[in-house]
XYZ file of C-alpha atoms in Angstrom:
787
model
C 1.359 -24.214 -31.680
C 2.871 -23.304 -28.322
C -0.296 -23.450 -26.226
C -1.353 -26.898 -27.538
C 2.154 -28.154 -26.724
C 1.674 -27.041 -23.111
C -1.723 -28.748 -22.893
C -0.401 -31.933 -24.494
C 2.498 -32.084 -22.078
C 0.165 -31.736 -19.099
C -2.102 -34.454 -20.541
C 0.839 -36.837 -20.800
C 1.508 -36.362 -17.102
C -1.963 -37.655 -16.254
C -1.455 -40.667 -18.567
C 1.756 -41.371 -16.679
C -0.211 -41.157 -13.429
C -2.539 -43.954 -14.555
C 0.397 -46.066 -15.657
C 2.098 -45.732 -12.288
C -1.037 -46.674 -10.386
C -1.072 -49.926 -12.334
C 2.303 -50.824 -10.805
C 0.908 -51.425 -7.282
C 2.490 -48.366 -5.749
C 0.947 -46.365 -2.932
C 1.116 -42.743 -1.884
C 1.892 -41.194 1.481
C 0.629 -37.597 1.680
C -0.432 -34.962 4.178
C 0.511 -31.664 5.780
C 3.379 -30.560 8.010
C 2.317 -28.145 10.762
C 3.614 -26.369 13.858
C 2.328 -28.245 16.912
C 1.874 -25.076 18.980
C -0.014 -22.899 16.487
C -1.203 -25.262 13.721
C 0.547 -23.003 11.175
C 1.619 -24.957 8.101
C 5.398 -25.237 7.677
C 6.802 -24.233 4.288
C 9.626 -26.344 2.866
C 9.734 -29.120 5.478
C 11.852 -32.086 4.356
C 10.235 -35.534 4.185
C 12.847 -38.300 4.102
C 12.203 -42.008 3.635
C 14.985 -44.113 5.144
C 16.290 -46.688 2.707
C 15.004 -44.624 -0.234
C 17.457 -41.968 -1.267
C 14.815 -39.773 -2.879
C 12.915 -37.384 -0.620
C 10.382 -34.619 -1.031
C 9.843 -31.042 0.180
C 6.545 -29.676 1.467
C 5.083 -26.946 -0.740
C 4.115 -23.379 0.186
C 1.034 -24.653 2.031
C 2.822 -27.436 3.923
C 1.482 -30.216 1.665
C 3.689 -33.163 0.658
C 3.240 -36.397 -1.298
C 5.566 -39.330 -2.002
C 4.753 -42.516 -3.948
C 6.537 -45.763 -3.025
C 6.311 -49.507 -3.546
C 4.434 -51.526 -0.936
C 6.726 -52.019 2.076
C 7.413 -50.927 5.644
C 9.221 -47.573 5.889
C 10.714 -45.283 8.503
C 9.656 -41.671 7.807
C 11.594 -38.625 9.042
C 10.120 -35.117 8.743
C 12.301 -32.140 9.686
C 12.701 -28.395 9.399
C 15.078 -25.832 10.859
C 14.025 -24.849 14.360
C 11.919 -27.973 14.966
C 12.540 -31.387 16.439
C 12.637 -34.147 13.864
C 9.493 -36.260 13.670
C 10.041 -40.004 13.195
C 7.516 -42.765 12.596
C 7.390 -46.222 11.095
C 4.479 -47.420 8.962
C 3.418 -50.115 6.556
C 2.531 -48.570 3.230
C 0.030 -51.035 1.773
C -2.561 -48.451 0.714
C -2.766 -44.724 0.052
C -2.107 -43.155 3.455
C -2.609 -39.674 4.884
C -0.152 -38.542 7.570
C -0.442 -35.007 8.956
C 2.630 -34.323 11.042
C 2.924 -31.683 13.766
C 6.498 -30.665 14.534
C 7.501 -29.471 17.974
C 9.525 -26.229 18.033
C 13.039 -26.642 19.353
C 13.391 -25.615 22.980
C 16.706 -27.155 23.985
C 19.839 -25.667 22.470
C 21.739 -28.918 23.128
C 19.542 -30.635 20.520
C 20.427 -28.154 17.810
C 23.010 -30.318 16.052
C 20.614 -33.245 15.648
C 17.740 -31.072 14.516
C 19.593 -29.055 11.903
C 21.805 -31.756 10.418
C 19.365 -33.117 7.848
C 17.774 -29.869 6.718
C 21.043 -27.977 6.428
C 21.980 -30.192 3.487
C 19.361 -28.401 1.372
C 21.902 -25.873 0.092
C 23.972 -28.679 -1.475
C 21.173 -31.140 -2.329
C 18.566 -28.895 -4.021
C 18.855 -28.090 -7.723
C 17.782 -24.470 -7.165
C 20.512 -21.840 -7.568
C 20.726 -18.606 -5.587
C 17.791 -19.244 -3.235
C 17.766 -17.982 0.356
C 15.083 -18.759 2.941
C 15.044 -16.223 5.792
C 13.215 -17.106 9.012
C 11.718 -14.232 10.969
C 13.900 -15.135 13.969
C 17.001 -14.677 11.824
C 15.721 -11.396 10.412
C 14.883 -9.974 13.848
C 18.421 -10.641 15.087
C 19.943 -8.205 12.554
C 20.394 -4.585 13.740
C 17.997 -2.173 12.045
C 17.679 1.550 11.348
C 15.925 3.211 14.320
C 15.087 -0.264 15.638
C 12.645 -1.005 12.769
C 13.083 -4.669 11.798
C 13.148 -4.775 8.004
C 13.233 -7.989 5.911
C 14.219 -6.080 2.765
C 17.306 -4.608 4.406
C 18.363 -8.060 5.608
C 18.101 -9.338 2.032
C 20.433 -6.495 1.000
C 23.131 -8.134 3.123
C 23.236 -11.227 0.901
C 25.789 -11.556 -1.921
C 24.527 -10.336 -5.284
C 21.994 -7.977 -3.693
C 22.727 -4.301 -3.135
C 20.878 -1.172 -2.122
C 20.652 2.166 -3.890
C 22.276 4.128 -1.103
C 21.811 5.264 2.471
C 18.717 3.746 4.048
C 17.037 2.719 0.786
C 14.940 -0.475 0.886
C 14.995 -1.122 -2.867
C 16.703 -4.263 -4.153
C 19.206 -4.233 -7.017
C 19.964 -7.853 -7.873
C 22.830 -8.860 -10.143
C 22.835 -5.593 -12.033
C 19.064 -5.312 -12.381
C 16.859 -2.362 -11.467
C 14.228 -2.181 -8.724
C 11.386 -2.901 -11.159
C 13.026 -6.172 -12.242
C 12.214 -7.884 -8.932
C 8.938 -9.756 -8.518
C 7.911 -8.841 -4.946
C 4.920 -10.854 -3.703
C 2.884 -10.667 -0.509
C 0.532 -13.650 -0.308
C 0.610 -13.900 -4.128
C -0.170 -10.168 -4.611
C 2.422 -7.989 -6.378
C 3.789 -5.117 -4.279
C 4.664 -2.269 -6.664
C 6.280 0.039 -4.111
C 7.970 -1.881 -1.257
C 9.144 1.233 0.623
C 7.932 3.654 3.284
C 9.504 7.082 3.869
C 10.761 7.342 0.253
C 12.339 3.899 0.589
C 14.043 4.124 3.967
C 11.757 1.463 5.477
C 10.004 -1.413 3.759
C 6.251 -2.041 3.838
C 6.704 -5.437 5.497
C 5.812 -5.584 9.195
C 7.885 -8.484 10.541
C 5.299 -9.399 13.197
C 2.790 -10.304 10.461
C 5.140 -12.516 8.434
C 5.804 -16.244 8.428
C 8.454 -16.630 5.762
C 10.596 -14.594 3.346
C 12.451 -16.181 0.435
C 14.702 -14.725 -2.266
C 15.505 -16.354 -5.622
C 18.207 -14.514 -7.547
C 19.508 -17.216 -9.844
C 17.592 -19.699 -11.969
C 14.029 -18.430 -11.439
C 11.608 -21.426 -11.674
C 8.942 -21.418 -14.402
C 6.141 -20.851 -11.862
C 7.316 -17.228 -11.534
C 7.154 -14.726 -14.371
C 6.893 -11.084 -15.338
C 10.333 -10.008 -14.041
C 13.896 -10.648 -15.217
C 16.064 -10.365 -12.074
C 14.697 -11.985 -8.917
C 11.733 -13.094 -6.818
C 10.999 -12.016 -3.234
C 8.142 -14.208 -1.972
C 6.707 -13.021 1.358
C 4.094 -15.109 3.174
C 1.932 -13.791 6.004
C 1.106 -15.810 9.095
C -2.133 -17.793 8.931
C -3.037 -17.151 12.572
C -2.810 -19.440 15.589
C -5.784 -21.836 15.494
C -5.120 -23.249 18.981
C -4.900 -20.256 21.288
C -5.096 -16.463 21.340
C -1.782 -14.583 21.104
C -0.773 -10.945 21.099
C 2.596 -9.382 20.391
C 3.904 -5.951 19.660
C 6.545 -3.384 20.261
C 7.087 0.216 21.260
C 9.997 1.782 19.390
C 11.750 5.046 18.783
C 9.734 6.069 15.734
C 6.821 3.625 15.610
C 4.738 1.117 17.520
C 3.061 -2.052 16.349
C 0.513 -4.567 17.611
C -0.435 -8.002 16.278
C -3.315 -10.221 17.360
C -4.001 -13.796 16.295
C -6.123 -16.676 17.483
C -8.798 -19.236 16.690
C -12.231 -18.335 15.399
C -13.139 -22.028 15.595
C -10.469 -24.041 17.358
C -8.241 -25.949 14.898
C -10.641 -25.095 12.071
C -10.565 -21.339 11.533
C -8.194 -18.615 12.684
C -7.353 -14.944 12.160
C -4.363 -12.621 12.245
C -4.337 -8.826 12.258
C -1.263 -6.628 12.587
C -0.949 -2.828 12.570
C 1.973 -0.389 12.651
C 2.220 3.402 12.706
C 4.913 6.020 13.118
C 4.236 8.849 15.547
C 6.988 11.407 15.078
C 4.337 13.819 13.776
C 2.309 13.340 16.963
C 5.329 13.779 19.263
C 6.597 16.898 17.490
C 3.236 18.634 17.118
C 3.063 20.047 20.705
C 6.458 21.705 20.223
C 5.451 23.575 17.054
C 3.574 26.773 17.778
C 0.299 27.287 15.946
C 1.698 30.656 14.889
C 4.744 29.004 13.313
C 4.821 29.279 9.505
C 5.429 25.500 9.421
C 2.485 24.567 11.627
C 0.624 21.676 10.006
C 3.732 20.122 8.466
C 4.561 16.507 9.224
C 5.049 12.977 8.005
C 3.757 9.570 9.037
C 3.179 6.115 7.606
C 0.974 3.253 8.664
C 0.147 -0.223 7.465
C -2.352 -2.946 8.276
C -2.079 -6.686 7.583
C -5.031 -9.019 8.074
C -5.718 -12.677 7.322
C -8.519 -15.166 7.955
C -8.586 -18.843 7.024
C -11.202 -21.569 7.291
C -10.747 -25.341 6.857
C -13.917 -26.809 5.373
C -12.507 -30.341 5.306
C -9.229 -32.193 5.037
C -9.342 -31.421 1.307
C -10.506 -27.818 1.222
C -9.266 -24.670 2.892
C -9.896 -21.000 2.096
C -7.677 -18.001 2.945
C -8.607 -14.314 2.824
C -5.709 -11.885 3.312
C -5.079 -8.215 2.729
C -2.642 -5.372 3.145
C -3.237 -1.635 3.276
C -0.467 0.924 3.747
C -0.081 4.658 3.267
C 2.602 7.321 3.575
C 1.376 10.869 4.109
C 3.698 13.868 3.820
C 2.396 17.350 4.597
C 4.357 20.562 4.248
C 3.114 24.065 4.913
C 4.835 27.429 4.728
C 2.393 30.119 5.825
C 4.826 32.954 5.073
C 4.807 32.034 1.379
C 1.212 30.757 1.352
C 2.547 27.433 0.138
C 1.294 23.974 1.095
C 1.601 20.461 -0.242
C 0.209 17.047 0.626
C 1.665 13.821 -0.783
C -0.071 10.523 0.031
C 0.991 7.255 -1.596
C 0.828 3.543 -0.892
C -0.262 -0.008 -1.713
C -3.443 -1.964 -1.117
C -3.792 -5.687 -1.842
C -6.406 -8.362 -1.323
C -6.105 -12.117 -1.918
C -8.633 -14.952 -1.789
C -7.054 -18.421 -2.034
C -8.643 -21.849 -2.186
C -6.558 -24.954 -1.467
C -8.009 -28.211 -2.758
C -6.617 -31.755 -2.612
C -7.916 -33.645 -5.653
C -6.092 -36.816 -4.678
C -3.113 -37.933 -2.674
C -0.928 -36.889 -5.622
C -2.605 -33.731 -6.873
C -2.833 -30.482 -4.892
C -4.125 -27.167 -6.213
C -4.335 -23.562 -5.163
C -6.587 -21.066 -6.927
C -6.260 -17.355 -6.158
C -8.191 -14.205 -6.946
C -5.977 -11.164 -6.359
C -6.624 -7.438 -6.382
C -3.967 -4.805 -5.894
C -3.810 -1.054 -6.186
C -0.831 1.271 -6.000
C -1.287 5.010 -6.206
C 0.713 8.190 -5.781
C -0.800 11.639 -5.425
C 0.663 15.125 -5.183
C -1.463 18.065 -4.100
C 0.189 21.472 -3.977
C -0.803 25.106 -3.954
C 0.407 28.643 -3.460
C -2.007 31.506 -2.990
C -4.574 31.191 -5.826
C -2.750 28.432 -7.700
C -3.374 24.698 -7.130
C -2.009 21.630 -8.869
C -2.816 17.927 -8.560
C -0.746 15.038 -9.916
C -1.875 11.390 -9.878
C -0.245 8.118 -10.888
C -1.579 4.614 -10.252
C -1.527 0.923 -11.154
C -4.513 -1.359 -10.581
C -4.568 -5.114 -11.230
C -7.133 -7.892 -11.057
C -5.586 -11.363 -11.258
C -6.790 -14.947 -11.299
C -4.293 -17.782 -11.057
C -4.294 -21.497 -10.455
C -1.278 -23.629 -9.499
C -1.110 -27.408 -9.317
C 1.404 -29.617 -7.495
C 1.477 -33.122 -8.929
C 3.582 -36.024 -7.603
C 3.582 -38.809 -10.235
C 6.398 -40.880 -8.717
C 9.157 -40.775 -6.165
C 11.777 -38.290 -7.341
C 9.360 -36.125 -9.345
C 7.552 -32.996 -8.193
C 5.615 -31.398 -11.040
C 4.104 -27.932 -11.038
C 1.859 -26.458 -13.703
C -0.705 -23.715 -13.909
C -1.787 -20.381 -15.352
C -2.109 -16.743 -14.358
C -4.191 -14.019 -16.019
C -4.032 -10.328 -15.081
C -6.031 -7.315 -16.234
C -3.915 -4.171 -15.812
C -4.981 -0.540 -15.633
C -2.136 1.996 -15.755
C -2.431 5.709 -15.141
C 1.196 6.831 -15.573
C 0.366 10.501 -15.109
C -2.690 12.711 -14.764
C -2.259 16.414 -14.015
C -4.982 18.931 -13.192
C -4.890 22.435 -11.730
C -6.660 25.637 -10.837
C -5.577 29.255 -11.032
C -7.657 32.209 -9.863
C -10.824 30.135 -10.099
C -10.007 28.912 -13.618
C -9.688 25.121 -13.766
C -7.572 23.319 -16.299
C -7.420 19.633 -17.146
C -5.132 18.960 -20.126
C -6.453 16.373 -22.573
C -3.342 14.251 -22.108
C -4.711 11.585 -19.783
C -3.053 8.438 -21.083
C -4.713 5.648 -19.156
C -3.549 2.335 -20.601
C -5.153 -1.091 -20.330
C -3.517 -4.460 -20.825
C -4.062 -8.208 -20.520
C -1.295 -10.535 -19.374
C -1.392 -14.347 -19.517
C 1.137 -16.921 -18.393
C 1.115 -20.727 -18.712
C 3.846 -22.880 -17.209
C 4.940 -26.412 -16.442
C 8.032 -27.531 -14.522
C 9.473 -30.675 -12.981
C 11.858 -31.080 -10.069
C 13.383 -34.429 -11.034
C 15.882 -36.311 -8.899
C 17.383 -38.418 -11.696
C 19.667 -40.402 -9.397
C 21.695 -39.972 -6.242
C 24.080 -37.547 -7.935
C 22.001 -35.678 -10.516
C 18.917 -33.517 -9.955
C 17.197 -31.306 -12.540
C 14.673 -28.499 -12.194
C 13.452 -27.764 -15.701
C 10.397 -26.129 -17.160
C 8.979 -23.685 -19.652
C 6.689 -20.690 -19.424
C 4.651 -19.130 -22.233
C 3.776 -15.473 -21.756
C 1.341 -13.258 -23.643
C 0.862 -9.510 -23.219
C -1.725 -7.358 -24.983
C -2.106 -3.596 -24.897
C -5.844 -3.083 -25.455
C -8.301 -0.234 -25.914
C -9.760 2.154 -25.141
C -6.717 3.996 -26.454
C -5.900 6.748 -28.925
C -2.704 6.532 -30.952
C -1.397 9.889 -32.195
C 0.810 10.360 -35.248
C 3.051 13.394 -34.887
C 5.424 15.272 -37.156
C 9.074 16.046 -36.393
C 8.033 19.087 -34.336
C 5.645 17.067 -32.170
C 2.471 18.386 -33.774
C -0.414 15.931 -34.143
C -1.109 14.977 -37.769
C -3.861 12.409 -37.190
C -4.995 9.803 -34.684
C -6.311 6.242 -34.523
C -8.934 5.335 -31.910
C -9.099 1.822 -30.445
C -12.389 0.775 -28.891
C -12.525 -1.059 -25.514
C -10.969 -4.534 -25.752
C -9.457 -4.009 -29.206
C -5.808 -5.099 -29.391
C -3.349 -2.233 -29.899
C -0.152 -4.284 -29.636
C 0.626 -7.893 -28.692
C 3.786 -9.673 -27.529
C 4.363 -13.322 -26.629
C 7.226 -15.735 -26.173
C 8.598 -18.848 -24.522
C 10.730 -18.702 -21.394
C 12.745 -21.905 -20.883
C 14.232 -22.455 -17.421
C 16.755 -25.168 -16.474
C 18.884 -25.638 -13.354
C 20.835 -28.726 -12.279
C 22.747 -30.095 -9.317
C 25.487 -32.700 -9.504
C 26.663 -34.107 -6.175
C 30.404 -34.436 -5.705
C 30.003 -36.287 -2.421
C 27.991 -36.058 0.780
C 29.132 -32.514 1.523
C 29.570 -30.762 -1.831
C 27.894 -30.227 -5.182
C 28.139 -28.339 -8.448
C 25.138 -26.403 -9.778
C 24.424 -24.633 -13.049
C 21.464 -23.019 -14.739
C 20.188 -20.986 -17.661
C 16.917 -19.043 -17.744
C 15.065 -16.732 -20.091
C 12.644 -14.176 -18.649
C 10.311 -11.612 -20.184
C 9.083 -8.454 -18.441
C 6.110 -6.471 -19.724
C 5.767 -3.661 -17.180
C 8.485 -1.170 -16.356
C 9.415 1.416 -13.743
C 10.918 4.479 -15.408
C 12.973 6.724 -13.172
C 14.920 9.926 -13.546
C 16.782 9.443 -10.269
C 19.046 6.860 -8.667
C 16.639 5.760 -5.937
C 13.172 4.227 -5.783
C 10.962 7.265 -5.284
C 7.160 7.231 -5.389
C 7.315 9.779 -8.244
C 8.777 7.134 -10.564
C 6.129 5.908 -12.999
C 5.030 2.401 -13.975
C 4.307 1.906 -17.665
C 3.224 -1.165 -19.661
C 4.673 -2.532 -22.857
C 2.990 -0.781 -25.770
C 3.456 -0.303 -29.496
C 6.402 1.968 -28.551
C 7.736 0.148 -25.460
C 8.894 -3.405 -26.092
C 9.142 -6.008 -23.296
C 12.425 -6.470 -21.487
C 14.104 -9.818 -22.142
C 16.720 -11.281 -19.850
C 18.993 -14.302 -20.221
C 20.933 -15.433 -17.146
C 23.673 -18.057 -17.087
C 25.006 -19.110 -13.687
C 27.120 -21.828 -12.100
C 28.395 -22.463 -8.607
C 30.225 -24.757 -6.202
C 28.608 -25.489 -2.820
C 30.258 -27.206 0.149
C 29.421 -27.760 3.812
C 31.857 -28.459 6.640
C 31.746 -29.909 10.161
C 28.430 -31.724 9.969
C 26.792 -28.803 8.127
C 27.834 -26.215 10.737
C 29.561 -24.193 8.020
C 28.003 -23.507 4.607
C 30.073 -22.105 1.763
C 29.410 -21.303 -1.873
C 30.914 -19.480 -4.824
C 28.711 -18.572 -7.796
C 29.472 -16.903 -11.126
C 26.882 -15.410 -13.450
C 26.453 -13.601 -16.753
C 23.205 -11.786 -17.574
C 21.985 -9.928 -20.664
C 19.071 -7.476 -20.635
C 17.361 -6.271 -23.823
C 15.020 -3.288 -24.283
C 16.155 -1.317 -21.252
C 14.489 2.094 -20.788
C 15.912 5.505 -19.914
C 14.751 9.082 -20.439
C 16.310 10.871 -23.381
C 19.024 13.475 -22.825
C 17.678 16.840 -21.738
C 14.402 15.378 -20.493
C 12.271 17.590 -18.266
C 8.955 16.372 -16.784
C 5.846 17.513 -18.648
C 2.168 16.744 -18.967
C 2.292 14.726 -22.195
C 2.658 10.982 -22.706
C 5.991 10.118 -21.109
C 6.596 7.340 -23.661
C 7.564 10.043 -26.148
C 10.606 10.813 -23.965
C 11.913 7.232 -23.676
C 15.007 5.827 -25.337
C 15.838 2.136 -25.511
C 19.029 0.143 -25.224
C 20.577 -2.973 -23.756
C 22.424 -3.969 -20.636
C 24.620 -6.761 -19.367
C 26.193 -7.734 -16.058
C 28.560 -10.391 -14.787
C 30.269 -11.225 -11.551
C 31.281 -13.641 -8.813
C 29.585 -14.068 -5.414
C 31.082 -15.707 -2.316
C 29.109 -16.787 0.744
C 30.212 -18.185 4.113
C 27.557 -18.994 6.720
C 27.921 -20.389 10.254
C 24.621 -22.108 10.973
C 24.762 -22.953 14.670
C 26.620 -22.464 17.908
C 26.973 -19.433 20.170
C 28.468 -17.537 17.245
C 26.375 -17.499 14.070
C 26.225 -15.242 11.024
C 27.478 -14.900 7.504
C 29.910 -13.095 5.220
C 28.846 -12.206 1.688
C 31.087 -10.704 -0.991
C 30.321 -9.775 -4.603
C 32.658 -8.695 -7.393
C 30.555 -7.477 -10.320
C 30.266 -5.279 -13.405
C 27.050 -3.806 -14.857
C 26.924 -1.968 -18.191
C 24.385 -0.194 -20.376
C 24.487 0.893 -24.019
C 21.968 3.214 -25.736
C 22.439 4.447 -29.289
C 21.028 7.884 -28.403
C 22.873 8.300 -25.081
C 26.562 8.850 -24.371
C 27.340 8.940 -28.125
C 26.386 5.283 -28.344
C 29.248 4.224 -26.059
C 28.745 1.827 -23.153
C 28.604 3.282 -19.645
C 28.360 1.871 -16.103
C 24.807 1.433 -14.906
C 23.722 3.402 -11.863
C 23.386 -0.030 -10.225
C 27.027 -0.940 -10.915
C 29.035 -1.689 -7.795
C 32.451 -3.261 -8.187
C 32.890 -4.500 -4.622
C 30.139 -5.282 -2.128
C 30.886 -6.836 1.277
C 28.572 -7.657 4.198
C 29.536 -9.178 7.539
C 26.739 -10.236 9.905
C 27.533 -11.699 13.331
C 25.252 -12.928 16.153
C 26.483 -14.001 19.584
C 24.398 -15.695 22.296
C 26.293 -14.265 25.274
C 23.972 -15.796 27.873
C 20.410 -16.930 28.337
C 19.343 -13.294 28.642
C 21.701 -11.417 26.306
C 22.092 -11.745 22.550
C 24.501 -9.465 20.657
C 24.490 -8.706 16.924
C 26.636 -6.633 14.616
C 26.728 -5.727 10.921
C 29.455 -4.133 8.840
C 28.918 -3.285 5.172
C 31.200 -1.892 2.494
C 30.435 -0.989 -1.090
C 32.040 0.817 -3.991
C 30.499 4.257 -4.413
C 27.611 4.835 -6.809
C 28.417 5.835 -10.381
C 27.217 9.327 -11.304
C 27.672 12.120 -13.812
C 29.515 15.362 -12.961
C 29.925 18.705 -14.701
C 33.539 18.949 -15.841
C 33.583 22.524 -17.120
C 31.804 25.739 -16.240
C 31.660 28.667 -18.650
C 29.656 31.823 -19.208
C 27.210 32.239 -22.082
C 25.801 35.765 -22.232
C 26.450 36.149 -18.505
C 24.759 32.841 -17.576
C 26.831 30.111 -15.899
C 26.617 26.976 -18.083
C 27.834 23.454 -17.358
C 29.430 20.835 -19.588
C 28.903 17.353 -18.207
C 31.126 14.305 -18.329
C 30.137 11.107 -20.081
C 27.350 9.225 -18.283
C 28.321 7.789 -14.879
C 32.023 8.451 -15.457
C 32.688 9.333 -11.809
C 32.211 7.564 -8.468
C 30.980 8.794 -5.144
C 33.149 7.928 -2.129
C 32.859 4.331 -0.951
C 29.999 3.440 1.341
C 30.639 1.700 4.669
C 28.796 1.479 7.970
C 28.657 -0.520 11.187
C 25.486 -1.332 13.159
C 25.150 -2.984 16.555
C 22.306 -4.325 18.672
C 21.889 -6.002 22.053
C 18.736 -7.923 22.959
C 17.968 -8.390 26.636
C 15.328 -10.927 27.681
C 14.206 -10.527 31.320
C 13.744 -13.617 33.419
C 10.302 -15.053 32.806
C 7.954 -15.538 35.730
C 6.620 -19.098 35.900
C 3.158 -17.788 36.770
C 2.917 -15.344 33.860
C 2.423 -15.858 30.129
C 3.881 -12.414 29.439
C 7.180 -12.483 27.529
C 9.225 -9.410 26.784
C 12.578 -8.197 25.532
C 14.484 -4.947 25.244
C 16.330 -4.199 21.997
C 19.131 -1.620 22.185
C 20.470 -0.750 18.744
C 22.931 1.699 17.238
C 22.828 2.490 13.525
C 26.055 3.807 11.970
C 28.175 3.250 15.085
C 31.144 5.404 13.988
C 28.877 8.018 12.340
C 30.251 7.616 8.838
C 29.058 10.481 6.603
C 28.101 8.395 3.592
C 27.169 10.405 0.487
C 23.494 10.551 -0.469
C 23.984 12.974 -3.339
C 26.393 15.707 -4.446
C 25.413 19.156 -5.632
C 27.269 22.320 -6.680
C 27.082 25.766 -5.188
C 28.600 29.013 -6.391
C 29.907 32.089 -4.576
C 31.173 35.389 -5.909
C 30.437 36.983 -9.250
C 31.790 36.202 -12.738
C 31.736 39.928 -13.509
C 34.089 40.630 -10.606
C 36.319 37.680 -11.424
C 35.871 35.960 -8.052
C 33.381 33.253 -9.025
C 33.985 29.949 -7.242
C 32.073 26.718 -7.839
C 32.220 24.138 -5.053
C 30.927 20.541 -4.889
C 29.133 19.684 -1.656
C 28.075 16.309 -0.296
C 24.738 15.651 1.382
C 24.672 12.861 3.968
C 21.579 11.650 5.761
C 22.153 9.577 8.868
C 24.803 10.095 11.526
C 24.937 7.727 14.501
C 21.344 6.834 15.515
C 20.717 5.005 18.811
C 17.313 3.402 19.370
C 15.462 1.444 22.048
C 12.559 -0.909 21.362
C 10.446 -2.823 23.868
C 8.871 -5.990 22.475
C 6.205 -8.049 24.221
C 4.229 -11.211 23.631
C 1.496 -13.012 25.542
């Protein structure tokens, strides 16, 4: 009954469309673009003077507003651009494609930003942050590597896992609970160098947005947050090149027209070269000759405009980390490559002035491989996820004040959680425990962004999700000792297990005046794929598993409310938000788990989690001094019947206090200074409390789970950007970035281990806890160029 309800609701929208046309109303529609590059502008605000209801351009820069016949003054604006104004008589359906001019004069900043900066108090969406690439590049970075994911970690409600890690832990959720998209393709592992750098090359990106509260119905499959990353389309007016030479890597991006103002391309590449620089200093006779590490990634995109109604995009990403280690003295070597590959084909089509669609075909592949050997022994470990997705999204504008979205997404999954093979003295072994799993996932949604009146705005919708584990698959029945009693074979396509459910989403905004508003929301989310980890950080050895007859989908309910207020003509933005979130069917490994070659599902235990907290945000939007302060006070708990004697315990993602201060200062036309200071309560972890001897062997008795805390984490970073005076006769632009990571060289804990000295037989045994820290003070210099 649920699917017909969805179809019926969509049908009623089209009936409403015909009714509205009968009322002699006309539609103004078109695209908002950058005048210098022809790139579409996401989220531009279209305001009609005299009509208090406006509209926002969608992800492809398309907008539509329906009004009664009259003469109107139209204002179109976006941060960083001059406001476009025009007057027109709307006596028929009209197309207006607007090209905004980037801001060049700082004195105009107040006028340009005033309208758009009201979005944080006017929109119904809770917990959404849009991060421009200019803003991201101003934040100091580790070794000079600009990293959008690390900038998102500086926002309230978002934390990292520890020193250098690029994983996101949002409102008590784990790293797998974030839907990370790159041009509609899911990114399963967003980190390079075991998470210390993200896979996103800032030169290739147009926009980064984070939604951590009140996820709209158009997004599904995760229960914590959405990170939506959009690549540049490519300049369709002129050829451009930009890049940088840094301490650990270099990058180069090229973009330009294939057919002027009709087709364009963008390609961007990045690679580290520490392995290349160190290689000459390692003797070929050294036992470690051949060891090294590097990562690289490649972004590419092509688009072609067939007509004013049709446009096609082809984009892709390919990235790999490669770690090699060799010890000739012990005849030991290992090679560990891992990474993501994605490909997206998208077709934009304008059916009418009120109906816009995007249809996408998406392929993505994540894989991890371990190859190791010593003398005559070799071992190979593989883990991978491969998806093929088709989705279609529609934007429909039935009347002024309504922006409807509806669509579907279907994904075919192939999971290989773990495959292990080996060879010893010429004898090969391949255990018959390959547990490749297949699944189908379907989502249908409809939502409406409805401006009810001047004070009240609603964003409400519903999503219906279906997940099927399908064959080929063999289900084993085992006795209490783990021995196989019998098995059941499922042929290809046959349903092994099926889950489905509705996910209602509602957020609202109530204006308390021109400068303040109250917002609230409640959402239900279902998650069918899971990252299972035996460590506190996002490592490539963690495995992705689907929901199966053993593993039930995660279900999250989030309730949130907040007060938002702007001051001094929107120069200052402030907010305070409170939330409460429940998480069902959480997964951990059972006590005493050790990795093996069998189906890892047999080692899972299941429980629940919940988190709650308050987040404060203060942002200065313009002036010589800009920046923000974010503070979170939160609690995150877990309870598993078979862990910790059934008692609740703090999650590894629990952090009581989290504070970030980000400041930017435009000292002069040539110098820009930036600083960051972060503080966080130490990670929760489990310690041995007693040591005793059992038959001469030192044995440990551990505390309850996550009973102890590591020392608090804090760090200061600084950067200075110098822009040389530009020659009037040259198109070459450049800048020098001088950065210092961990200015006062704080030795933040990465992990703690125990070492022992002496002998228990002699009575002088001592056990000592030692802390491992990763990064001391790290200065870096980067040279960026553009022409």
